[in-house]
Amino acid sequence: MPKFNFMSFIEEIERRRTFGIISHPDAGKTTLTEKLLLFGGAIQEAGAVKSNKIKKGATSDFMEIERQRGISVATSVLAFEYNDIKINILDTPGHKDFAEDTFRTLTAVDSVIVVIDVAKGVEEQTEKLVEVCRMRNIPMIVFINKLDREGKDAFDLLDEVEQKLGLRVTPLSFPIGMGYEFKGIYNIWEKNINLFSGDSRKDIEETIEVSDLASSELDVLIGEDAANTLREEIELVEGIYPEFDKEAYKNGELQPVFFGSALNNFGVRELLDCFVEIAPKPRPKQSDTRLVDPEESKFTGFVFKIHANMDPNHRNRLAFVKIVSGEFKRNTPYLHVRNNKKLKFSSPNAFFAEKKEIVDISYPGDIVGLQDTGSFKIGDTLTEGEILNYKGVPSFSPEHFRYINNADPLKSKQLAKGIDQLMDEGVAQLFTLELNGRKVIGTVGALQYEVIQYRLEHEYGAKCIYENLNVAKACWIEPEDEKNDEFKEFKQVKQRFLAKDKQDQLVFLADSMFSLQMTQQKYPSIKFHFTSEYH
Ligand code: G4P
């Protein structure tokens, strides 16, 4: 085995950038991802990255869901090199019913790029996802897309981003015109101008550079009026917005904004060049016992996603592990902390543009895919022996609830196993009612019920039927203290509405938001938590 080389280990960490692209569906996440891969030389032509979107109307089209699952395995991690920087893009599903997957993936990124459609502005899904990033101080860069179309005024949009997303922005590029009048981008970061030539749809952009705004060359290139407007606008930008400060960006206190058109490859190189320069390398991560630094020599990592094999004959799954510290090596025993068991992996996968390969060694920031026969659960931690657990991969309070019943009495074992494994994958959450032991499935989106039913049948040979249940919200209860009189009374009065989750934590299933409020008022010493991770 080669000796550990600390210097090259540090260099490997320094050159890694692991991030996610978040947006409301249709803002251009897939297109931007593809263009970034094109710049990295990881793919040769546009259209190579398949869309992982659940197309409208997919609720009744199960084959479509399966196909999408297949694609989402392939695009889970897209890695490429650019200027000797190793970039890992973690895919985040845009569909709102899969928002929980996205929240979990955000625990594994070191920064994000937020894509906003210039015409639609800040949309609902963007608001939710940015809020999660803001709470965790994740560094964010904003990319305003589709400048080739008519959209909102740039200053209005920047205001909207600040107000709706609660961000503090500073533009690092600025559009020259828009839609039909779109002429190009002034790059504040690099202090030059890239002019748009409308026919660059397929090829990587060609740009004409102008190094000085005051230069009369600008008037010749874009016309006197546009040149004067630009000069005024840039003066305004410099007057209104704070100067870019890398530390503030890295602390999540300031968000640089770029304008462009992903489809036309415009403004994408500027975004990428700035990204590799300012985006953070792998960051330290908090565990239940201490803050772990990526540069520590001992390996630690955690599972943020589990993907079932698409082939029903091979039941194994792929667990996606983010490496937090140390080197992950093939065929080396690591401690699975929750099970207190040593596990060795003979064929860990590393991810490249759209393929995966077995690797001997991976570094902090990287994602490895581990073959799993059912021992992993989302949130599990692996170490070289230290007992620690990474926090921050909670279950979120579901909003849809249904009883799940067995529809084929001969297959009850298969049903139990299937439900168990699908819950470990994080597809939905299982609650068992205290009163009668009935099983309830809680999900963030309604689409999951179809997915569960379909997958139970096709992967486990089990059949289920659902039954409606009048629950509006689930929340975790703290403390569970039998000596506390208020808790005792609460348990007695609310017995019908109490359940246990898979970790045996007590959950209150409120039948309406109103009754939840009333209950909270009545029992002030009890805390009602909206994520499972409140300890
Ligand atoms: P998503 O992953 O965020 O959901 O969005 P995606 O990239 O799939 O883009 C959504 C639609 O917006 C696509 O059109 C895409 O071509 C278009 N688009 C992306 N970037 C730009 C841009 O800079 N300018 C313009 N004008 N359009 C852009 P579609 O018709 O829905 O799909 P397709 O048939 O083109 O693939």
Short mmCIF file of N, CA and C and ligand atoms in Angstrom, two decimals, residues 23-33 51-53 55-56 94 115 117 143 145-149 201 260-266, ligand 1:
data_model
loop_
_atom_site.label_atom_id
_atom_site.label_comp_id
_atom_site.label_asym_id
_atom_site.label_seq_id
_atom_site.Cartn_x
_atom_site.Cartn_y
_atom_site.Cartn_z
N SER A 23 -33.10 25.27 -8.33
CA SER A 23 -33.97 26.18 -9.06
C SER A 23 -35.40 25.67 -9.01
N HIS A 24 -36.30 26.51 -9.40
CA HIS A 24 -37.67 26.08 -9.64
C HIS A 24 -37.64 25.31 -10.97
N PRO A 25 -38.46 24.25 -11.14
CA PRO A 25 -38.43 23.54 -12.41
C PRO A 25 -38.55 24.49 -13.60
N ASP A 26 -37.80 24.20 -14.64
CA ASP A 26 -37.85 24.95 -15.91
C ASP A 26 -37.02 26.23 -15.94
N ALA A 27 -36.35 26.55 -14.85
CA ALA A 27 -35.54 27.78 -14.87
C ALA A 27 -34.27 27.58 -15.69
N GLY A 28 -33.86 26.30 -15.85
CA GLY A 28 -32.69 26.05 -16.70
C GLY A 28 -31.56 25.30 -16.02
N LYS A 29 -31.88 24.59 -14.95
CA LYS A 29 -30.85 23.84 -14.20
C LYS A 29 -30.16 22.79 -15.08
N THR A 30 -30.96 22.00 -15.80
CA THR A 30 -30.39 20.94 -16.64
C THR A 30 -29.52 21.54 -17.74
N THR A 31 -30.03 22.60 -18.35
CA THR A 31 -29.29 23.25 -19.43
C THR A 31 -27.96 23.80 -18.91
N LEU A 32 -28.01 24.45 -17.77
CA LEU A 32 -26.78 25.00 -17.21
C LEU A 32 -25.78 23.89 -16.86
N THR A 33 -26.28 22.83 -16.26
CA THR A 33 -25.40 21.69 -15.90
C THR A 33 -24.69 21.19 -17.15
N SER A 51 -32.47 14.94 -19.30
CA SER A 51 -33.24 15.66 -18.30
C SER A 51 -33.73 14.68 -17.25
N ASN A 52 -33.58 15.05 -16.01
CA ASN A 52 -34.06 14.17 -14.94
C ASN A 52 -35.42 14.66 -14.43
N LYS A 53 -36.03 15.45 -15.23
CA LYS A 53 -37.30 16.02 -14.79
C LYS A 53 -38.42 14.99 -14.83
N LYS A 55 -41.72 14.59 -15.88
CA LYS A 55 -42.52 15.42 -16.80
C LYS A 55 -43.94 15.58 -16.27
N LYS A 56 -44.56 16.64 -16.67
CA LYS A 56 -45.93 16.89 -16.23
C LYS A 56 -46.81 15.69 -16.60
N GLY A 94 -35.85 18.71 -9.23
CA GLY A 94 -36.57 19.97 -9.19
C GLY A 94 -38.03 19.80 -8.75
N VAL A 115 -30.42 29.10 -9.85
CA VAL A 115 -30.79 29.56 -11.19
C VAL A 115 -32.18 30.18 -11.14
N ASP A 117 -35.16 32.28 -13.53
CA ASP A 117 -35.64 32.63 -14.86
C ASP A 117 -35.92 34.14 -14.88
N PHE A 143 -27.53 32.80 -10.58
CA PHE A 143 -27.40 32.93 -12.03
C PHE A 143 -28.78 33.26 -12.60
N ASN A 145 -31.05 33.56 -15.59
CA ASN A 145 -30.99 32.87 -16.88
C ASN A 145 -32.03 33.38 -17.88
N LYS A 146 -31.83 33.02 -19.12
CA LYS A 146 -32.76 33.29 -20.23
C LYS A 146 -32.79 34.77 -20.62
N LEU A 147 -31.64 35.41 -20.54
CA LEU A 147 -31.57 36.83 -20.90
C LEU A 147 -31.86 37.07 -22.38
N ASP A 148 -31.85 36.00 -23.18
CA ASP A 148 -32.19 36.15 -24.59
C ASP A 148 -33.68 36.37 -24.76
N ARG A 149 -34.42 36.24 -23.66
CA ARG A 149 -35.87 36.46 -23.71
C ARG A 149 -36.23 37.75 -23.00
N ARG A 201 -25.84 29.16 -30.69
CA ARG A 201 -26.64 28.20 -29.95
C ARG A 201 -25.92 26.89 -29.66
N GLY A 260 -27.08 35.70 -17.72
CA GLY A 260 -26.67 35.00 -18.93
C GLY A 260 -27.80 34.22 -19.56
N SER A 261 -27.42 33.38 -20.49
CA SER A 261 -28.38 32.51 -21.14
C SER A 261 -27.72 31.14 -21.30
N ALA A 262 -28.17 30.21 -20.45
CA ALA A 262 -27.54 28.88 -20.46
C ALA A 262 -27.70 28.24 -21.83
N LEU A 263 -28.90 28.37 -22.39
CA LEU A 263 -29.18 27.72 -23.67
C LEU A 263 -28.22 28.20 -24.75
N ASN A 264 -27.91 29.48 -24.72
CA ASN A 264 -27.03 30.05 -25.73
C ASN A 264 -25.58 30.09 -25.29
N ASN A 265 -25.32 29.41 -24.16
CA ASN A 265 -23.95 29.34 -23.69
C ASN A 265 -23.41 30.71 -23.35
N PHE A 266 -24.27 31.58 -23.00
CA PHE A 266 -23.82 32.94 -22.79
C PHE A 266 -23.75 33.28 -21.30
P1 G4P B 1 -34.76 22.70 -15.37
O1 G4P B 1 -33.72 21.64 -15.42
O2 G4P B 1 -34.42 23.83 -14.43
O3 G4P B 1 -36.14 22.21 -15.14
O4 G4P B 1 -34.80 23.43 -16.79
P2 G4P B 1 -34.21 23.01 -18.21
O5 G4P B 1 -32.75 23.18 -18.25
O6 G4P B 1 -34.77 21.69 -18.60
O7 G4P B 1 -34.83 24.18 -19.08
C1 G4P B 1 -36.23 24.38 -19.18
C2 G4P B 1 -36.57 24.98 -20.52
O8 G4P B 1 -35.94 26.26 -20.62
C3 G4P B 1 -36.06 24.17 -21.68
O9 G4P B 1 -36.96 24.34 -22.75
C4 G4P B 1 -34.76 24.85 -22.03
O10 G4P B 1 -34.35 24.66 -23.37
C5 G4P B 1 -35.11 26.29 -21.78
N1 G4P B 1 -33.94 27.15 -21.50
C6 G4P B 1 -32.90 26.92 -20.66
N2 G4P B 1 -32.02 27.94 -20.69
C7 G4P B 1 -32.52 28.86 -21.54
C8 G4P B 1 -32.06 30.14 -22.01
O11 G4P B 1 -31.01 30.62 -21.63
N3 G4P B 1 -32.87 30.77 -22.89
C9 G4P B 1 -34.05 30.26 -23.35
N4 G4P B 1 -34.73 30.96 -24.21
N5 G4P B 1 -34.49 29.05 -22.95
C10 G4P B 1 -33.75 28.36 -22.06
P3 G4P B 1 -38.09 23.29 -23.09
O12 G4P B 1 -38.74 23.76 -24.33
O13 G4P B 1 -38.93 23.04 -21.89
O14 G4P B 1 -37.29 21.97 -23.30
P4 G4P B 1 -36.43 21.51 -24.53
O15 G4P B 1 -37.39 20.85 -25.41
O16 G4P B 1 -35.80 22.75 -25.11
O17 G4P B 1 -35.43 20.62 -23.89
#
